[in-house]
mmCIF file with all atom_site columns, C-alpha atoms in Angstrom:
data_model
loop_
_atom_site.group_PDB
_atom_site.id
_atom_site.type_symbol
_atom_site.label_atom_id
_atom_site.label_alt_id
_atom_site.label_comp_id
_atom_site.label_asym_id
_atom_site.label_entity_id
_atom_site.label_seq_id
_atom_site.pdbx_PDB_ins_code
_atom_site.Cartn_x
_atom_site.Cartn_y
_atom_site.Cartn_z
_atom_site.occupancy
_atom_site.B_iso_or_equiv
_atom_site.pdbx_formal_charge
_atom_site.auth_seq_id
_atom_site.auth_comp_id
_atom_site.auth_asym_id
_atom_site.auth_atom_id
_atom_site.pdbx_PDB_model_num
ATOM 1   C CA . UNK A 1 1   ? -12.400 13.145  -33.031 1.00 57.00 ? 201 UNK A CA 1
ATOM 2   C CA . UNK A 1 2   ? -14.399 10.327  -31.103 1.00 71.00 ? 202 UNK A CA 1
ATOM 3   C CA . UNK A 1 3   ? -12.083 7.418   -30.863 1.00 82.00 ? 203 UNK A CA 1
ATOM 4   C CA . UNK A 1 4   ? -13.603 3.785   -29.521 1.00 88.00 ? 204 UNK A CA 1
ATOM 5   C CA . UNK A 1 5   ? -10.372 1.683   -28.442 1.00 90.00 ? 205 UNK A CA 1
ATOM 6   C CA . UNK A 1 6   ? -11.770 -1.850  -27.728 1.00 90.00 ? 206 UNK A CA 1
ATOM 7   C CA . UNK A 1 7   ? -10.134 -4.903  -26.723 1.00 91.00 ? 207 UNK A CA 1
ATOM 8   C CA . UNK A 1 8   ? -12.709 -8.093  -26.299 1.00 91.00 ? 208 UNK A CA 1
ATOM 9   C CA . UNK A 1 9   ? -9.967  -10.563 -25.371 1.00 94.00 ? 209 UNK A CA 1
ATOM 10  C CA . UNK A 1 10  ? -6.420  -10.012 -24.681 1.00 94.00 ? 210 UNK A CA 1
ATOM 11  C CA . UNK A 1 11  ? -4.133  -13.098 -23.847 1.00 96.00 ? 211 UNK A CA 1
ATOM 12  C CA . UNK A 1 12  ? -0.311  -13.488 -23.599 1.00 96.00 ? 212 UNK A CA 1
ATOM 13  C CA . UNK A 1 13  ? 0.161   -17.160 -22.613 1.00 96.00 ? 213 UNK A CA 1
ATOM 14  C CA . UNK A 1 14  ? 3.901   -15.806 -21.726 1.00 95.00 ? 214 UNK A CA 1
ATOM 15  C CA . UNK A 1 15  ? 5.498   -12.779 -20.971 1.00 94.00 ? 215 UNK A CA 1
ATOM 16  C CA . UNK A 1 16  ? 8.902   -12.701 -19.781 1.00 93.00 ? 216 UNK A CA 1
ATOM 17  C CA . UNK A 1 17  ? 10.706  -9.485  -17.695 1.00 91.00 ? 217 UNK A CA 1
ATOM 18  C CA . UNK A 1 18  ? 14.278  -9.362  -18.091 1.00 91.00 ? 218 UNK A CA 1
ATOM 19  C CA . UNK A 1 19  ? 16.374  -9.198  -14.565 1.00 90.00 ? 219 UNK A CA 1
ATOM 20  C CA . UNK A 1 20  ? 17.188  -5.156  -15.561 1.00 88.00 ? 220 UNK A CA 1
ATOM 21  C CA . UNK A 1 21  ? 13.761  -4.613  -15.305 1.00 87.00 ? 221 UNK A CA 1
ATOM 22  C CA . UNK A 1 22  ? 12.531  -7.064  -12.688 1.00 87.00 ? 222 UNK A CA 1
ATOM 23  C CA . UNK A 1 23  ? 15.458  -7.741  -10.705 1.00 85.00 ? 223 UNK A CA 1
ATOM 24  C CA . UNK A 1 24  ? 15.513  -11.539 -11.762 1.00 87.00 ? 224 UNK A CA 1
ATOM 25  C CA . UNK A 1 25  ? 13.847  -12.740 -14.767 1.00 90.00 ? 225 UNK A CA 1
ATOM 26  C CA . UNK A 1 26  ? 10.121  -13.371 -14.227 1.00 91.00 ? 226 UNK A CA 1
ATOM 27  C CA . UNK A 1 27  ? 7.769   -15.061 -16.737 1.00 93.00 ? 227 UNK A CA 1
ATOM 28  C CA . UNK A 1 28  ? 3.914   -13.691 -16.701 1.00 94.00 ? 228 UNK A CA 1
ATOM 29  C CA . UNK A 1 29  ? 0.597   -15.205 -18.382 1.00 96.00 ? 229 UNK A CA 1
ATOM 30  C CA . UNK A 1 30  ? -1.769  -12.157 -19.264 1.00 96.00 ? 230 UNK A CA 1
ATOM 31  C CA . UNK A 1 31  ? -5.451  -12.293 -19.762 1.00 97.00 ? 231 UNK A CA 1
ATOM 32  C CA . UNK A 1 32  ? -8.081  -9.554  -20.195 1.00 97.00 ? 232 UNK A CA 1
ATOM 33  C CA . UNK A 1 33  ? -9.685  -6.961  -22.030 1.00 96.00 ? 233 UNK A CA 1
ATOM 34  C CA . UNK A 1 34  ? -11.421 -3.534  -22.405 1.00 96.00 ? 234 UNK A CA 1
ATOM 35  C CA . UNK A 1 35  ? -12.513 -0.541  -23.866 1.00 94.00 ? 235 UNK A CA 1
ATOM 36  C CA . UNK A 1 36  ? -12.154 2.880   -23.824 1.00 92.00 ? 236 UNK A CA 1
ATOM 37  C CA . UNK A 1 37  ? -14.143 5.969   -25.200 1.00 90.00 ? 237 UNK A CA 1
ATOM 38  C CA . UNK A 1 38  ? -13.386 8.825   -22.956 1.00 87.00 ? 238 UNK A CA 1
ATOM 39  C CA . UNK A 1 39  ? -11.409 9.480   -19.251 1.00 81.00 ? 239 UNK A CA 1
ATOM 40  C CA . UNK A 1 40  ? -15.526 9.365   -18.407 1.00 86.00 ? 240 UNK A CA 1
ATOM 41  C CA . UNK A 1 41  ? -16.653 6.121   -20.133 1.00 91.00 ? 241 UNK A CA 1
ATOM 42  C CA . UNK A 1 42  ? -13.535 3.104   -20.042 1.00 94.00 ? 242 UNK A CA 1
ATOM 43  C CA . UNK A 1 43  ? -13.763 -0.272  -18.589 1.00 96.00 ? 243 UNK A CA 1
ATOM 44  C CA . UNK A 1 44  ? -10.340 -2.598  -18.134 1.00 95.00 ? 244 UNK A CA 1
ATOM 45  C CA . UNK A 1 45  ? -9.827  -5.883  -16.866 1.00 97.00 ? 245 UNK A CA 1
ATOM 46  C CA . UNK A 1 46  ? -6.346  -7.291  -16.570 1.00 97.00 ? 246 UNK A CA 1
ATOM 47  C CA . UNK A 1 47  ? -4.948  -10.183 -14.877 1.00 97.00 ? 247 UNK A CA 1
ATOM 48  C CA . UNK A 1 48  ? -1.006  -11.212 -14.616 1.00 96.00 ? 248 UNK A CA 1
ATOM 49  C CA . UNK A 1 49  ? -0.172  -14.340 -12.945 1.00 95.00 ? 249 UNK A CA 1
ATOM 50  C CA . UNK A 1 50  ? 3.693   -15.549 -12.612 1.00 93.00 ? 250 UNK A CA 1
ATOM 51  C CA . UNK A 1 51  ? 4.326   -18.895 -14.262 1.00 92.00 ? 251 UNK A CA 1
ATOM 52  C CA . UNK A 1 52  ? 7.683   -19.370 -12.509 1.00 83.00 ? 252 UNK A CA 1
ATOM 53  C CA . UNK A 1 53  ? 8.494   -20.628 -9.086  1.00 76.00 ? 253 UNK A CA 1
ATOM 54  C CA . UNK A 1 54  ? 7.425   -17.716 -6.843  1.00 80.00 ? 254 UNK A CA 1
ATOM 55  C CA . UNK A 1 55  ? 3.802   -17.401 -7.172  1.00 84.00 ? 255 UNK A CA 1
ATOM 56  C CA . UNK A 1 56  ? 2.611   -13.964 -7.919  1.00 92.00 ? 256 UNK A CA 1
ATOM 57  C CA . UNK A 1 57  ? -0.915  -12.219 -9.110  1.00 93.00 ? 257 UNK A CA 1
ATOM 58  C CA . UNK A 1 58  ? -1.776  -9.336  -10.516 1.00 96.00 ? 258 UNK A CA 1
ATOM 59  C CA . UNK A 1 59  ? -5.703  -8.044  -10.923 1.00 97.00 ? 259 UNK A CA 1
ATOM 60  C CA . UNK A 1 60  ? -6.831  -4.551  -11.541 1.00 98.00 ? 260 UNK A CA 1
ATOM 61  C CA . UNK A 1 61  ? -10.490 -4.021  -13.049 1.00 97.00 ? 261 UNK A CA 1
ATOM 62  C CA . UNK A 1 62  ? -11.832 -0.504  -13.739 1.00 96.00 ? 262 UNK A CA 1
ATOM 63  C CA . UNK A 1 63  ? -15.386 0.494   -15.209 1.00 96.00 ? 263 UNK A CA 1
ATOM 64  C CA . UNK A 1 64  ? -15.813 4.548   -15.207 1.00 94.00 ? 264 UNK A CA 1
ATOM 65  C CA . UNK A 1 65  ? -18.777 6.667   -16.224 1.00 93.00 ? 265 UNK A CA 1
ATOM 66  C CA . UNK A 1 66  ? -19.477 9.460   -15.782 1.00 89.00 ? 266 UNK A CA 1
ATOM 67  C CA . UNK A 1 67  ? -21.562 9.428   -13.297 1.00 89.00 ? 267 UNK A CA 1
ATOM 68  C CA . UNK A 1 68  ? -19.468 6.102   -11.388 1.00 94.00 ? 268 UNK A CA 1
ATOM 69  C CA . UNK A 1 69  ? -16.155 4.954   -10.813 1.00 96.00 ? 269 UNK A CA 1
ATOM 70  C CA . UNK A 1 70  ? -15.600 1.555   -9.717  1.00 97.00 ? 270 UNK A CA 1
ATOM 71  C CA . UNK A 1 71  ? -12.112 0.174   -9.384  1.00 97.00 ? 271 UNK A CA 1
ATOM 72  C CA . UNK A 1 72  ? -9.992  -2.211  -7.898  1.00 98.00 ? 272 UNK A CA 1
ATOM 73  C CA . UNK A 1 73  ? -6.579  -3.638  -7.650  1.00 98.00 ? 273 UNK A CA 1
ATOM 74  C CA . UNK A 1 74  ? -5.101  -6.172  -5.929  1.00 98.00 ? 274 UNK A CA 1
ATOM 75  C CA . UNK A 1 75  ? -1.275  -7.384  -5.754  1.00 96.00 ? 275 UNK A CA 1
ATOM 76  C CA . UNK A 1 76  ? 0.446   -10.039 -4.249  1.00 96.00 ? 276 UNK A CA 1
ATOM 77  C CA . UNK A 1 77  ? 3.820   -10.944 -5.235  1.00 94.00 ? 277 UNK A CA 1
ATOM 78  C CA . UNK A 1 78  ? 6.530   -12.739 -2.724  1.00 91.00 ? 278 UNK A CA 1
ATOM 79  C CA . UNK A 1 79  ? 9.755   -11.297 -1.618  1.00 90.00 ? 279 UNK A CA 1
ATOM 80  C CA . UNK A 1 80  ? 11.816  -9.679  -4.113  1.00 85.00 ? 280 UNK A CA 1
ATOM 81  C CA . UNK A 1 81  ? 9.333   -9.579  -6.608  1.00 88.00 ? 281 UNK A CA 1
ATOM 82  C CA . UNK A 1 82  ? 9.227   -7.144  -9.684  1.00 90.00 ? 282 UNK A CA 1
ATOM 83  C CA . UNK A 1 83  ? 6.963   -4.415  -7.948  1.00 92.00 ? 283 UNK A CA 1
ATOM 84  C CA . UNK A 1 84  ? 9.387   -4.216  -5.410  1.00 90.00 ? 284 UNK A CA 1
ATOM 85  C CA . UNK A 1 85  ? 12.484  -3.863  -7.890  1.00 89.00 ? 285 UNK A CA 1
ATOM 86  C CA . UNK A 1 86  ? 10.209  -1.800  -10.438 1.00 90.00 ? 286 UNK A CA 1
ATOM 87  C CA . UNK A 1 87  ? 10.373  0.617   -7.292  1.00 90.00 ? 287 UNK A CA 1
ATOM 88  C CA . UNK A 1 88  ? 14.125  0.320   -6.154  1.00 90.00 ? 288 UNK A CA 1
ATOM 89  C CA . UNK A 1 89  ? 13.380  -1.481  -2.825  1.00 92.00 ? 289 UNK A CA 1
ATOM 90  C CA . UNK A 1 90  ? 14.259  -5.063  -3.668  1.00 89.00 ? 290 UNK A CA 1
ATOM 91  C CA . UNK A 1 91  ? 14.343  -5.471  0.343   1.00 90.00 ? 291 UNK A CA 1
ATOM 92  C CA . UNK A 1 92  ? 11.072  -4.739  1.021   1.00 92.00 ? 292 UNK A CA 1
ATOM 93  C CA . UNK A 1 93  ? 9.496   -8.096  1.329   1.00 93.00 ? 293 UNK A CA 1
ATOM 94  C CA . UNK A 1 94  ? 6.302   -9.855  0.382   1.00 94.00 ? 294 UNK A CA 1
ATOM 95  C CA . UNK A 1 95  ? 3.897   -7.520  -0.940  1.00 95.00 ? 295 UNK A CA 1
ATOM 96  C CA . UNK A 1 96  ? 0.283   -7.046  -0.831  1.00 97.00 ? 296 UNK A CA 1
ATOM 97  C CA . UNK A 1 97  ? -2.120  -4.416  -2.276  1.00 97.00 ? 297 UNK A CA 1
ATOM 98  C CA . UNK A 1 98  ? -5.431  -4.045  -2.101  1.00 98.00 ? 298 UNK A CA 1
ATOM 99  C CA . UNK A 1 99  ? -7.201  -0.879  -3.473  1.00 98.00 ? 299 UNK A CA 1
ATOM 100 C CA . UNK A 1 100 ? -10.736 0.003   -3.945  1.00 98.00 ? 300 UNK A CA 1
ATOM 101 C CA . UNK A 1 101 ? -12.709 3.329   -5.269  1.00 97.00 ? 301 UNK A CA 1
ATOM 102 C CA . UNK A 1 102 ? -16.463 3.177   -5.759  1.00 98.00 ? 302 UNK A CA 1
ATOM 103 C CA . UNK A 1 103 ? -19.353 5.924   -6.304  1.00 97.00 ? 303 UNK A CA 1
ATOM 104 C CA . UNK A 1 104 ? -20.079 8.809   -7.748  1.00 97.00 ? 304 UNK A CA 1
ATOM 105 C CA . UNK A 1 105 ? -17.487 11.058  -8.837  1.00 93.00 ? 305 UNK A CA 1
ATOM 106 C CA . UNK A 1 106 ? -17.850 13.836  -5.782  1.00 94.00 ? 306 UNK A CA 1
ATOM 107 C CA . UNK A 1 107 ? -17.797 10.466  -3.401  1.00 96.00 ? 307 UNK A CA 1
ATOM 108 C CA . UNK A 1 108 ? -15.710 8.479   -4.080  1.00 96.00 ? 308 UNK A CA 1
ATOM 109 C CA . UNK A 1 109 ? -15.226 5.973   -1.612  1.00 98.00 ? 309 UNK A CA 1
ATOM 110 C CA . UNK A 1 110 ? -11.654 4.821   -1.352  1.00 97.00 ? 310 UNK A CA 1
ATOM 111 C CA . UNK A 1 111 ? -9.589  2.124   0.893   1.00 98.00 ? 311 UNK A CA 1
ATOM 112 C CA . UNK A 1 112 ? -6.595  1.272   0.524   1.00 98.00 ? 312 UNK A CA 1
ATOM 113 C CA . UNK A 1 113 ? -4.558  -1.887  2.267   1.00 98.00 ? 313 UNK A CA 1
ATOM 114 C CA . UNK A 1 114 ? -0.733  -2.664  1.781   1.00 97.00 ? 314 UNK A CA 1
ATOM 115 C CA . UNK A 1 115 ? 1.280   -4.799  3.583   1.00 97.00 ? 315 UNK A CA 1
ATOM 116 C CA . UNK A 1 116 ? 4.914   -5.052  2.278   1.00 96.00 ? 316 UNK A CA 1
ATOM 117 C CA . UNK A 1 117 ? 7.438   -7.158  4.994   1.00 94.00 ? 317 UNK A CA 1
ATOM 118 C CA . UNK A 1 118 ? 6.838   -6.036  8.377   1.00 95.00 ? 318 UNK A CA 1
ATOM 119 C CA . UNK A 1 119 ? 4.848   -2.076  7.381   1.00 96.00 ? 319 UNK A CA 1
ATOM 120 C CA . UNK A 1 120 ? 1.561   -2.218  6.950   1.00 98.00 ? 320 UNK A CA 1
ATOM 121 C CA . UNK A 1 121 ? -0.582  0.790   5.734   1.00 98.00 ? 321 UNK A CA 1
ATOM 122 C CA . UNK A 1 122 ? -4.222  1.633   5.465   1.00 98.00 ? 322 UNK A CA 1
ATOM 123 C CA . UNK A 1 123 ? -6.449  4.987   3.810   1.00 97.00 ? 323 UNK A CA 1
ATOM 124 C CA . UNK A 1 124 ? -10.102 5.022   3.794   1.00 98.00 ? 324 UNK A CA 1
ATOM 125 C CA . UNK A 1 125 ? -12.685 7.756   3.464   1.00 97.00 ? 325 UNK A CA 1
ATOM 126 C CA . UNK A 1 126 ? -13.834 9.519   0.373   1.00 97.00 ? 326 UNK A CA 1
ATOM 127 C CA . UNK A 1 127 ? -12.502 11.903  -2.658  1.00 96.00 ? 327 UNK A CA 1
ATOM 128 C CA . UNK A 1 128 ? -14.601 14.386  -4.991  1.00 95.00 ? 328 UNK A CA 1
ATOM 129 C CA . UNK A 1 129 ? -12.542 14.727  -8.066  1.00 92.00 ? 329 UNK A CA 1
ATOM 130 C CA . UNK A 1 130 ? -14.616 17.177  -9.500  1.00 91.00 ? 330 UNK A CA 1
ATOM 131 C CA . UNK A 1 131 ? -13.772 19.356  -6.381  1.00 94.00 ? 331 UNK A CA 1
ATOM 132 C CA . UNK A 1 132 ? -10.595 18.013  -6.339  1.00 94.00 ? 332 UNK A CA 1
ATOM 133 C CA . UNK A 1 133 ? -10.596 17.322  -2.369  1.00 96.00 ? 333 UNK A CA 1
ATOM 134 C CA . UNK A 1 134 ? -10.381 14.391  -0.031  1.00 95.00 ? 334 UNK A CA 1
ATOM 135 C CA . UNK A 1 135 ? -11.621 13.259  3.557   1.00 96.00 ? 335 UNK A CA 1
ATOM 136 C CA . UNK A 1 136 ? -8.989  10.000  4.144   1.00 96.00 ? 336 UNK A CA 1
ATOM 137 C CA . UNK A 1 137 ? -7.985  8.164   7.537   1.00 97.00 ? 337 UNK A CA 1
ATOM 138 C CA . UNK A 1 138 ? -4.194  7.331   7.229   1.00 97.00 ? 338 UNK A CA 1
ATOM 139 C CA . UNK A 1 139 ? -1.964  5.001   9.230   1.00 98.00 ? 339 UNK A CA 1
ATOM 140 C CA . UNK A 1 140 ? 1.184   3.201   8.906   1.00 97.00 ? 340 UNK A CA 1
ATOM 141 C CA . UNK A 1 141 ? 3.038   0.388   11.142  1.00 98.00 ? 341 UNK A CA 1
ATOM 142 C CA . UNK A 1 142 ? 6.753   -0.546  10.625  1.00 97.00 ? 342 UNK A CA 1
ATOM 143 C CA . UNK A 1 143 ? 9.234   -2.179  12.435  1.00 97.00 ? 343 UNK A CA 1
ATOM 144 C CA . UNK A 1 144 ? 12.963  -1.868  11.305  1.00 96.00 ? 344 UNK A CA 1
ATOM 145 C CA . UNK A 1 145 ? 13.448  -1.971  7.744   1.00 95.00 ? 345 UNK A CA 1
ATOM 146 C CA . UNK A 1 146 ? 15.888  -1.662  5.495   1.00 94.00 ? 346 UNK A CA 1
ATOM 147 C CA . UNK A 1 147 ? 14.563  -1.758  1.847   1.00 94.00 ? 347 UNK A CA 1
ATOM 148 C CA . UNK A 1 148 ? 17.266  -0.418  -0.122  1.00 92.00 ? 348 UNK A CA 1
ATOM 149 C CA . UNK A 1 149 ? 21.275  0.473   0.536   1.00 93.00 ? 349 UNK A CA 1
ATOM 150 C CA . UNK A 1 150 ? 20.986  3.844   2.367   1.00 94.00 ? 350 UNK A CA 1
ATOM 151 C CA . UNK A 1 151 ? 17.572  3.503   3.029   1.00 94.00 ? 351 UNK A CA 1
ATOM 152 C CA . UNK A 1 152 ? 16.386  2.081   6.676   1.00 94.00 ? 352 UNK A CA 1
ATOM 153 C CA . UNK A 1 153 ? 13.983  3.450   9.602   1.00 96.00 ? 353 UNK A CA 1
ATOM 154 C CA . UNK A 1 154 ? 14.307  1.863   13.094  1.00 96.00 ? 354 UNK A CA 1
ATOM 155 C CA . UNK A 1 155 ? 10.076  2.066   13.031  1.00 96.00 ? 355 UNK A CA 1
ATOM 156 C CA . UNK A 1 156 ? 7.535   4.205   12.232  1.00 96.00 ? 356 UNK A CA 1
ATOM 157 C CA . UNK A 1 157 ? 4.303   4.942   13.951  1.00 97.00 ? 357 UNK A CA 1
ATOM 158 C CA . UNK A 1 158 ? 1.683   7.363   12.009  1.00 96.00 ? 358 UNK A CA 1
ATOM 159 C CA . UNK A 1 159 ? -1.704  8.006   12.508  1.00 97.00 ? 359 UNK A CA 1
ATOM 160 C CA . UNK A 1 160 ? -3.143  11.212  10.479  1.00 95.00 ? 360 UNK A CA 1
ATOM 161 C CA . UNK A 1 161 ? -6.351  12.464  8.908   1.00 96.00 ? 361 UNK A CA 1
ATOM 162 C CA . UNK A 1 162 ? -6.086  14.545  5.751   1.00 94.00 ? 362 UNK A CA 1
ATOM 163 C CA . UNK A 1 163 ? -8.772  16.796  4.971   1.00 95.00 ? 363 UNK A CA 1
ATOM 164 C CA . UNK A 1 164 ? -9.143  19.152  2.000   1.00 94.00 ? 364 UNK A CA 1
ATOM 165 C CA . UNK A 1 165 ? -7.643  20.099  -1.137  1.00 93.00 ? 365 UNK A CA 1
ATOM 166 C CA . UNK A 1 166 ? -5.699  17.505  -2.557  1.00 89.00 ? 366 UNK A CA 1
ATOM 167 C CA . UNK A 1 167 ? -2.974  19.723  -3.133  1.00 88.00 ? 367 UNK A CA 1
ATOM 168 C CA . UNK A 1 168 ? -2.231  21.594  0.115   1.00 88.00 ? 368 UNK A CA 1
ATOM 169 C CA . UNK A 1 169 ? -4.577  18.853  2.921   1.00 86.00 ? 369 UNK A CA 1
ATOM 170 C CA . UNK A 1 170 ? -4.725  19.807  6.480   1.00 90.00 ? 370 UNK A CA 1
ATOM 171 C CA . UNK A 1 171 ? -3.727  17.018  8.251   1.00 86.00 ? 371 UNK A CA 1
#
């Protein structure tokens, strides 16, 4: 059955995370909207902003077609933040994303930033989901870290190009 899900305005003036889920309570404001038809015709716009002491946003924004993909995110949240908790590595610092995919859906171009403390990562190149495969440009910088009890690396160095099916890459 075609089903239409449409939201024209969506706003939570607060939203509060309890410290299980967050690590420390955290209080949100929400605003955005969408709609969504199929996995080949959605568009989303969402933005979270914290309301308490650390300052903290949240955007993502997706339109898909299908013939086009556009979407990007972008996260910044200060140290010990609830991304960082949501993932079990309260010690991992400020963090910072920044994601972008755009074109057709056997081109996607894709880039990825994230810095989170000292490691800082990067991807760009393209993706055909039809086909399933990828041509990306990877690297990652870190000096000691130690995000999580028995979790730490003295530093980390990688450069790498991934090429293929998204499954099984050579890299």
């Amino acid at each position: 059955l075609p089903v239409t899900i449409q939201i024209d305005r969506l706003e939570a003036a607060r939203v509060e995370l309890g410290a299980a889920l967050a690590g420390a309570p955290v209080a949100l404001r929400l605003r955005g909207g969408g709609r969504f038809t199929s996995l080949l015709r959605a568009s989303l716009q969402l933005d979270a902003q914290r309301l308490d002491a650390v300052p903290a946003t949240y955007r993502a924004q997706a339109r898909l077609s299908a013939q086009q993909i556009l979407v990007q995110v972008d996260l910044d949240e200060g140290a010990g933040g609830p991304l960082a908790n949501l993932a079990r590595l309260p010690g991992l610092g400020a963090l910072a994303v920044h994601l972008q995919l755009s074109g057709p859906r056997n081109a996607l171009a894709t880039l990825l930033d994230v810095s989170a403390g000292g490691l800082r990562a990067h991807a760009s190149g393209t993706v055909d989901l039809p086909d399933r495969t990828a041509m990306l440009d990877l690297s990652l910088q870190s000096p000691a870290m130690s995000p999580r009890a028995g979790l730490s690396w003295q530093s980390v160095s990688l450069q790498a190009r991934a090429r293929g099916s998204l499954t099984a890459p050579s890299t």
